Amino acid sequence: MANPSKRAFPLAAKLVLGMALVIAAAGLIASSVISGREWARLVDAKVHTVEQIAALFAEFEAAAVFFGDADTLAADVQRLRETDGVAYGAVWMGDAPTPAAELRVTPDAPHAPAPPTEPSVTVQDDLISVTRMVRNPDGAVIGSVRVDVTLAAERAAHQAAQDAIAFFATALGLCVALLLWAMLGRLVTGPLQTLAGASAELAEGKLARVPVRGRDEVARLGLAFNEMAAAIRERETRIAETSTRLQTLLDHMGQVILLFGPDGSVEGTRSRQADAFIGDTPSSDIGPLLYPEGSLAIEREAFDMWREAAFRGGASAWEELLELAPEELGHMSGGREHSYSLLFRPVFEGERLQQVLLIATDITAQRELERSVRENERVHQNAVAAMRRLVAGGGQVFVRFLEQTRTRLSRIEQGLSGAEVVPREMVGDIFRAMHTLRAEARCFDLEAVGRHAQTIETRLNDLRSAKAGVVIPVSEMVERIAELRASLANAEQLFVEQSPVGAAILDQITVRRGDLQTVMTLIPSAAPALREHLERLAARPFGELVFLVQEAAPRWCERAGVKAQIVIEGRECAVPASLSDVLSGVLSHLVRNAIAHGVEPPAKRLAAGKAEQGVIRVRCEPATHGVRITVDDDGGGVDEEALRRSAEARGLAVEGTDLATLVAVAGLSSRADVDELSGQGVGLDAVAADLSGAGYRLLVTSELGRGTQFSIIQSERSAP
Amino acid sequence: MSSKGTIVIIDDSEIVLEQIRAELEPLGYTIKTTTQTVGTARLLVGADLVILDMHMPGLHGGQVLGNLRAAVESMATPPLFYMYTSDPAEEARYREYGFDGAFTQKGNLGSLARQLGAAMRMLKLKR
């Protein structure tokens, strides 16, 4: 491709010069051909004239030759001088070797030429030489003549004419060329130059438009250019608008976006945040920018190593190396550390990695939230663990702590009532109470309670060490005690939630069962009221008996491939001692049965229009006699007919039996396969037997497709 | 999730070890911790990097490092040993003690996670 920076020979000049040369050459060739022809015609005419002169001269001189009159011949030869162009004339008598008379007009005329022997015409070097024989009246040759006529004058005239033609041809060529130049300039090269200028302006991003005249090809080119320029302008406007929108979007996204090259230099920013991120940093190198002085040297070292490897590796190694790029950055800004997540995007040129686009998103708030959540979770877990330890130990120490603390707080509140400011004489008592409370709270991992107690302690300490006149308003102290009470209530709530017996744990004492049995045997049967109270003392909270079942149920569900929620109701309900001995095993069996045979697998439940997760509700409530316990599920229910057929096929006599007896005898499964959970049909009869021994019995109701309910109620014969 | 690497942390405080574990395990590292310096060699098998507390009661990190280096001498790819300290003067002398690198700002778990990430990336880049 030609180098446009070199000065080009203008197109018009090329055309004009070419045209001028062609015209001039054509003129010259034409004039040459024409003049050549004219010259030949001229020579022919001249030859003819010279022949006539020579003939007349020979005829005229015949008498003088015949008579040998040399004087007449000499005089007549001189008369040839009157004829234009005669260069030489001569007359020979007989065959004399020298002319009898001769005329020499030009110096180069021949000297003593040989006498002609026959008539001849020669044309040589612009000289026509004609000889003729002189004859007597009888026709006999008696002498000869020669006339030479030069064409020098004709040649000069001819040359002048030729020069004139050449001149006019050149002049015509020049005129045509100039005219052509002017026309080309106006019609072609001028518009093309304007177009070139407009294109250059367009390339520089300026608005460019060319004037269009006429409808010829150049005009059409101009129109096409204007349309193209308009399209480019429109596109550029759209691009600029898109770019502005994108920039606004990028600015609002709050991301630092910048480009860096192979040597680590920052080659451009793409967001407002990037400019802010760079700020007044003196270095334009990405390494020091991300990891300035004072940050972790190892991170910068790792980043520089990665950058070098990435640019060296090119496109083929990018994906692999991207995994080794830093994912997060800690960056000090405004006196606090910000966390950024880092994304790197490559800009390739062929195989070569040309630039890397860095997108850094400020995730400080997210990280702080995560840390806060983790910390809260840790505190909560500590509290839960502490509560479980307390529960496992009976929890009564903690209950006593709660009671004592509340008593202490009430005492303080009473002491403060009616006062405006905390009385100086109470400061020591309150301080000691808070100090004790803080230590006790630490024993129970009650961080919030300890923190509130310490706040009051610190405040009182300020008061103790302050000068006279400094006071603490009672309202402030009351408010702080209220906060302390609230955190105590939270701890109590957590304690109750973790207790298998719920709120009952707050009202429970530890009694040895053996002691109770001994007392009951010592009480005479005539004291039923006292016996009833003793039996209530021996009773166990339902929550305590169902606790293990609730803990194990998720594992059973997982193993059975079902999803079920276990809902426990009536945790505080007191279960008589006789039933409590067997109830854990019974409930375990019933809940396992509900999971294995009741609740359907999720896909089956969804197909039946039920929630994916089933519900197994275990409930205990006081009854007229003892308690009533139910285990019901929202599963598929018992297919009684299928169960009867299955039992009969196994040779069992089940005709006329109720459903409870049927499931106790035949088991719940009508399936041929037997797994770990479903058992082999020998579980429920054992359950019935256990319950019977405790004075209770099992009832079963079921609705196909809706669920099954097992009820444990006191047997009629054991009811008083 | 595949492990980002196996890290052994040696510190005399159980609480510090648990905090570090809680910070690093969610990031994908396999963490092994110990408060002992005796019998630690078995933990080092398959480890990529060992973080060693510089100040354990009655022990100096540099001395402990010597013993650990001897224990991993026969390994095909022995782990890297990094000092963990909050003392900049001590950090500057990590090579003198024989460590491969130093993690600073002890106690700042976010910082430790970033430093460990950088060290593991460098280790993989070198490999």
Coordinates of N, CA, C and O in Angstrom, one line a residue, chain A residues 4 89 175 281 394 412 480 483 492 497 587 610 625 654 664 712 717:
Chain A
P4 N 0.7 7.2 2.4 CA -0.1 8.4 2.1 C 0.7 9.7 2.6 O 0.3 10.8 2.2
G89 N 23.7 25.1 -64.9 CA 23.2 24.8 -66.2 C 24.4 24.7 -67.2 O 25.4 25.3 -67.0
C175 N -3.4 24.0 -24.6 CA -4.7 24.6 -24.4 C -5.7 23.6 -23.9 O -6.5 23.8 -23.0
T281 N -2.3 8.3 44.6 CA -1.2 7.3 44.6 C -0.1 7.7 43.6 O -0.5 7.9 42.4
G394 N -29.7 -31.3 85.3 CA -30.9 -31.0 86.0 C -31.3 -29.6 85.9 O -32.5 -29.3 86.1
I412 N -32.4 -4.1 94.7 CA -31.7 -2.8 94.2 C -32.8 -1.8 93.8 O -32.8 -0.7 94.1
R480 N -30.7 0.5 82.9 CA -29.7 -0.5 82.7 C -30.1 -1.8 83.4 O -29.8 -2.9 82.9
E483 N -32.4 -3.6 81.1 CA -31.6 -4.3 80.0 C -31.0 -5.6 80.6 O -31.1 -6.6 79.9
E492 N -33.1 -17.3 80.0 CA -34.1 -18.2 80.5 C -34.9 -18.9 79.4 O -35.2 -20.1 79.4
E497 N -36.1 -23.5 76.0 CA -36.2 -24.1 74.6 C -35.3 -25.3 74.6 O -35.6 -26.3 73.8
L587 N -42.9 -44.9 72.2 CA -42.9 -43.7 71.2 C -41.9 -43.9 70.1 O -42.1 -43.6 69.0
K610 N -49.7 -33.3 48.2 CA -49.4 -33.0 49.6 C -48.1 -32.2 49.6 O -47.3 -32.2 48.6
H625 N -58.5 -40.0 83.2 CA -57.7 -40.9 83.9 C -56.3 -40.9 83.3 O -56.1 -41.3 82.2
V654 N -57.5 -63.3 61.5 CA -57.7 -61.9 61.8 C -59.2 -61.4 61.5 O -59.5 -60.3 61.5
A664 N -51.4 -55.0 65.4 CA -50.6 -55.6 66.5 C -50.2 -57.0 66.1 O -49.1 -57.5 66.4
I712 N -52.7 -43.6 72.8 CA -52.4 -44.4 74.0 C -53.3 -43.9 75.1 O -53.2 -42.7 75.5
R717 N -59.9 -51.1 82.9 CA -59.8 -51.9 84.2 C -58.8 -51.2 85.2 O -58.9 -51.4 86.4

